[in-house]
Amino acid sequence: MSDTVSFGYEDIPASEKTARVGGVFRNVASRYDLMNDAMSGGMHRLWKDRFVRRVKPHAGEQILDMAGGTGDIAFRLQPSGASVTVADINPAMLDVGMKRAAERGIDGLVWTEANAETLTFPDRFFDAYTIAFGIRNVTDIPAALREAHRVLRRGGRFFCLEFSTTTWPGFKEAYDAYSHHMVPRLGQLLARDADSYRYLIESIRRFPDMPRFEAMIRDAGFAQTRVEPLLGGLVAIHSGWKI
Ligand SMILES: C[S@@+](CC[C@H](N)C(=O)[O-])C[C@H]1O[C@@H](n2cnc3c(N)ncnc32)[C@H](O)[C@@H]1O
């Protein structure tokens, strides 16, 4: 990994990124779910529903939802009967997730603090690894992908939901204008924090496009990689198999 990495549009020393990202999610944790609905007009719920349909969770499987935050993916995985571990580096996000689970009467999820780059789970433990809107915040993405590969058993599947780059003409420009101008304003209005939301939008722009990210997943050892663009690639589901 190079010495500097992107933090939104800034280039910062790699050693500082994890703490800076931690600050962003600590600040937004209590308003995170409200803001997701406000920013996406509720569409993140449909993207997450589709993502979990692609994962096809089964009873008895062990699934790791990495960067699981406030639990949206885990809450959708669990009705299948799978055993779901929610891992996230940020205790503030996990706290909100555990409260939401209690409010909904969901128990049986395992909540654990973990850095995606350095997991302590044993090799070949999980049947599936999911990460939704998390990977672009990780400092060393190749390290996180290698860890995903390590903790999956042979035949295990990797699924990533992340913002990407839409290829629909016209839509890209409209979305750029919306996200750069409106999202920080919404962040200020609803979460009293324009800067964190400016980072979140800028980090989307710096994230590798679909072919480049798919190549990174292959480089980590995954086979039969696939990309499913949503809204022309505004959001994408990347997947691969450990064989
Ligand atoms: C945008 S939230 C996504 C939360 C949830 N997956 C969802 O879809 O609503 C990104 C999450 O990534 C977590 N995160 C960032 N860097 C991480 C890392 N290195 N390891 C684990 N989690 C990380 C943040 O703490 C945050 O909870």
XYZ file of C-alpha atoms and ligand atoms in Angstrom:
270
model
C 0.000 0.000 0.000
C 1.330 3.511 -0.743
C 2.145 5.941 2.095
C -0.747 8.230 1.291
C -4.368 7.268 0.744
C -7.529 9.136 -0.146
C -9.737 10.613 2.509
C -12.508 12.066 0.405
C -10.651 14.437 -1.932
C -7.700 14.810 0.442
C -4.605 12.628 0.272
C -3.544 11.828 3.813
C -0.928 9.548 5.417
C -2.258 5.968 5.393
C -1.613 5.763 9.130
C -4.243 8.474 9.762
C -7.125 7.237 7.640
C -8.630 4.623 9.963
C -8.864 7.156 12.803
C -10.334 9.861 10.534
C -12.964 7.436 9.197
C -13.639 6.388 12.794
C -14.356 10.021 13.637
C -16.833 10.308 10.751
C -18.864 7.270 11.815
C -18.728 8.174 15.498
C -20.234 11.552 14.556
C -22.944 10.189 12.297
C -23.885 6.977 14.189
C -27.010 8.280 15.928
C -28.385 9.847 12.717
C -26.982 7.299 10.278
C -30.240 5.470 9.501
C -32.302 8.637 9.177
C -29.702 10.109 6.822
C -29.600 6.979 4.657
C -33.328 7.321 4.054
C -33.082 11.065 3.446
C -30.127 10.871 1.051
C -31.371 7.962 -1.033
C -35.126 8.648 -0.844
C -35.415 5.245 0.839
C -33.764 3.489 -2.101
C -30.966 2.029 0.033
C -33.601 -0.332 1.438
C -34.319 -1.745 -2.034
C -30.604 -2.073 -2.830
C -30.042 -3.928 0.443
C -33.062 -6.194 -0.180
C -31.711 -7.102 -3.592
C -28.196 -7.614 -2.201
C -29.426 -10.110 0.387
C -31.514 -11.930 -2.254
C -28.279 -12.384 -4.242
C -26.477 -13.769 -1.165
C -29.204 -16.435 -0.791
C -28.591 -17.116 2.908
C -29.553 -20.566 4.224
C -30.385 -21.999 7.634
C -27.282 -23.284 9.387
C -24.803 -21.175 7.450
C -22.219 -18.986 9.149
C -22.274 -15.508 7.613
C -19.978 -12.603 8.405
C -21.484 -9.181 7.759
C -18.365 -7.022 7.736
C -18.597 -3.282 8.352
C -22.122 -4.179 9.398
C -22.679 -0.879 11.214
C -26.215 -0.486 12.505
C -27.314 -3.921 11.292
C -29.341 -3.346 8.109
C -27.808 -6.292 6.247
C -27.745 -8.616 9.261
C -31.442 -7.933 9.953
C -32.202 -9.073 6.403
C -29.913 -12.126 6.532
C -31.107 -13.516 9.842
C -34.681 -14.588 8.951
C -33.101 -17.288 6.747
C -31.935 -19.101 9.879
C -28.252 -18.389 9.161
C -25.945 -17.564 12.072
C -24.900 -13.988 11.447
C -21.893 -12.185 12.920
C -21.961 -8.393 12.569
C -18.420 -7.002 12.656
C -17.495 -3.338 12.555
C -14.527 -1.253 13.605
C -16.726 1.408 15.198
C -18.340 0.740 18.590
C -20.724 3.701 18.193
C -22.244 2.152 15.053
C -22.482 -1.277 16.733
C -24.182 0.281 19.784
C -26.883 1.795 17.582
C -27.222 -1.574 15.812
C -27.664 -3.488 19.064
C -30.333 -1.017 20.238
C -32.178 -1.335 16.933
C -32.047 -5.133 17.180
C -33.477 -5.002 20.712
C -36.280 -2.638 19.584
C -37.191 -5.058 16.814
C -37.011 -8.125 19.032
C -34.157 -9.564 16.967
C -31.762 -11.642 18.999
C -29.156 -14.232 18.185
C -26.905 -11.919 16.187
C -23.268 -11.797 17.274
C -21.928 -8.212 17.412
C -18.190 -7.762 17.403
C -15.645 -4.993 17.000
C -13.177 -5.833 14.228
C -11.019 -4.198 11.596
C -11.719 -5.718 8.160
C -7.975 -5.644 7.410
C -6.931 -7.790 10.363
C -9.616 -10.297 11.310
C -9.150 -12.684 14.219
C -11.619 -15.297 12.918
C -10.064 -18.648 11.989
C -9.327 -19.641 8.408
C -12.205 -21.125 6.380
C -14.841 -20.395 9.044
C -17.645 -18.646 7.121
C -19.947 -19.751 4.303
C -20.520 -16.191 3.118
C -18.966 -12.764 3.669
C -20.993 -9.620 3.039
C -19.888 -5.995 3.114
C -22.310 -3.178 2.277
C -21.185 0.426 1.817
C -18.161 -0.432 3.937
C -15.200 -1.300 1.735
C -14.579 2.218 0.416
C -13.933 3.383 3.978
C -11.232 0.785 4.606
C -7.646 2.054 4.448
C -6.022 -1.028 2.885
C -8.700 -2.514 0.625
C -6.515 -5.337 -0.804
C -5.741 -6.452 2.775
C -9.458 -6.536 3.617
C -10.202 -8.573 0.474
C -7.435 -11.044 1.344
C -8.892 -11.408 4.838
C -12.348 -12.012 3.359
C -10.840 -14.783 1.251
C -8.981 -16.292 4.208
C -12.012 -16.553 6.520
C -14.261 -18.119 3.854
C -14.407 -21.883 3.457
C -13.899 -23.405 0.002
C -17.130 -22.873 -1.908
C -17.795 -19.779 0.202
C -19.106 -16.629 -1.406
C -18.137 -12.975 -1.214
C -20.669 -10.195 -1.792
C -20.006 -6.476 -1.750
C -22.599 -3.696 -2.141
C -20.984 -0.334 -2.807
C -21.449 2.943 -4.605
C -19.678 2.976 -7.946
C -19.743 5.040 -11.124
C -22.916 5.198 -13.151
C -22.458 4.951 -16.886
C -25.900 6.350 -17.735
C -25.394 9.608 -19.644
C -27.118 12.607 -18.051
C -27.869 10.711 -14.859
C -24.213 10.883 -13.780
C -24.176 14.690 -14.057
C -27.481 15.057 -12.200
C -26.294 12.718 -9.465
C -22.943 14.539 -9.150
C -24.722 17.853 -8.716
C -27.178 16.401 -6.213
C -24.566 14.626 -4.145
C -22.034 17.438 -3.991
C -24.523 20.183 -3.185
C -27.523 18.582 -1.510
C -26.011 15.798 0.591
C -23.753 18.022 2.744
C -26.761 20.341 3.241
C -28.938 17.433 4.311
C -26.103 16.347 6.599
C -26.032 19.789 8.171
C -29.804 19.973 8.511
C -30.510 16.496 9.857
C -27.248 15.474 11.505
C -25.648 18.890 12.173
C -22.605 17.616 10.329
C -21.929 18.707 6.746
C -18.248 17.657 6.786
C -18.851 13.979 7.494
C -21.331 13.789 4.641
C -18.941 15.679 2.348
C -16.374 12.949 3.127
C -18.885 10.191 2.364
C -19.685 11.679 -1.031
C -16.062 12.393 -1.912
C -15.050 8.871 -0.924
C -17.537 7.544 -3.482
C -15.831 9.564 -6.224
C -12.408 8.203 -5.315
C -13.504 4.553 -5.187
C -12.286 2.332 -8.092
C -14.769 1.872 -10.936
C -16.472 -1.492 -11.537
C -13.801 -3.177 -13.751
C -10.974 -2.033 -11.446
C -12.708 -3.183 -8.281
C -13.625 -6.512 -9.857
C -9.922 -6.975 -10.735
C -9.002 -6.266 -7.091
C -11.424 -8.992 -5.959
C -9.833 -11.422 -8.434
C -6.350 -10.437 -7.216
C -7.402 -11.410 -3.687
C -7.976 -14.953 -4.966
C -11.697 -15.014 -5.772
C -12.984 -16.851 -8.836
C -16.053 -16.392 -11.055
C -16.279 -12.738 -10.098
C -19.381 -10.863 -11.236
C -20.655 -7.311 -11.180
C -24.314 -6.360 -11.136
C -24.752 -2.614 -11.714
C -27.824 -0.942 -10.211
C -28.972 2.363 -11.746
C -26.268 2.049 -14.399
C -23.583 1.458 -11.758
C -24.470 4.203 -9.288
C -24.431 1.258 -6.922
C -22.976 -2.160 -7.735
C -23.070 -5.663 -6.319
C -19.695 -7.374 -6.755
C -19.419 -11.055 -5.997
C -16.933 -13.896 -6.189
C -16.342 -17.455 -5.004
C -13.553 -19.014 -3.040
C -12.754 -22.278 -4.793
C -21.632 3.451 5.437
S -21.496 2.404 6.862
C -22.309 0.944 6.305
C -23.026 0.220 7.393
C -23.932 -0.935 6.948
N -23.171 -1.994 6.304
C -25.031 -0.464 6.044
O -25.041 -0.868 4.875
O -25.875 0.315 6.476
C -19.796 1.962 6.781
C -19.309 1.164 7.977
O -17.974 0.730 7.724
C -17.300 0.683 8.962
N -15.861 0.595 8.747
C -15.049 1.533 8.221
N -13.791 1.085 8.172
C -13.805 -0.183 8.652
C -12.805 -1.176 8.848
N -11.533 -0.959 8.527
N -13.172 -2.352 9.371
C -14.466 -2.580 9.711
N -15.458 -1.689 9.558
C -15.125 -0.502 9.026
C -17.765 1.964 9.636
O -17.509 1.967 11.016
C -19.250 1.972 9.282
O -20.022 1.366 10.252
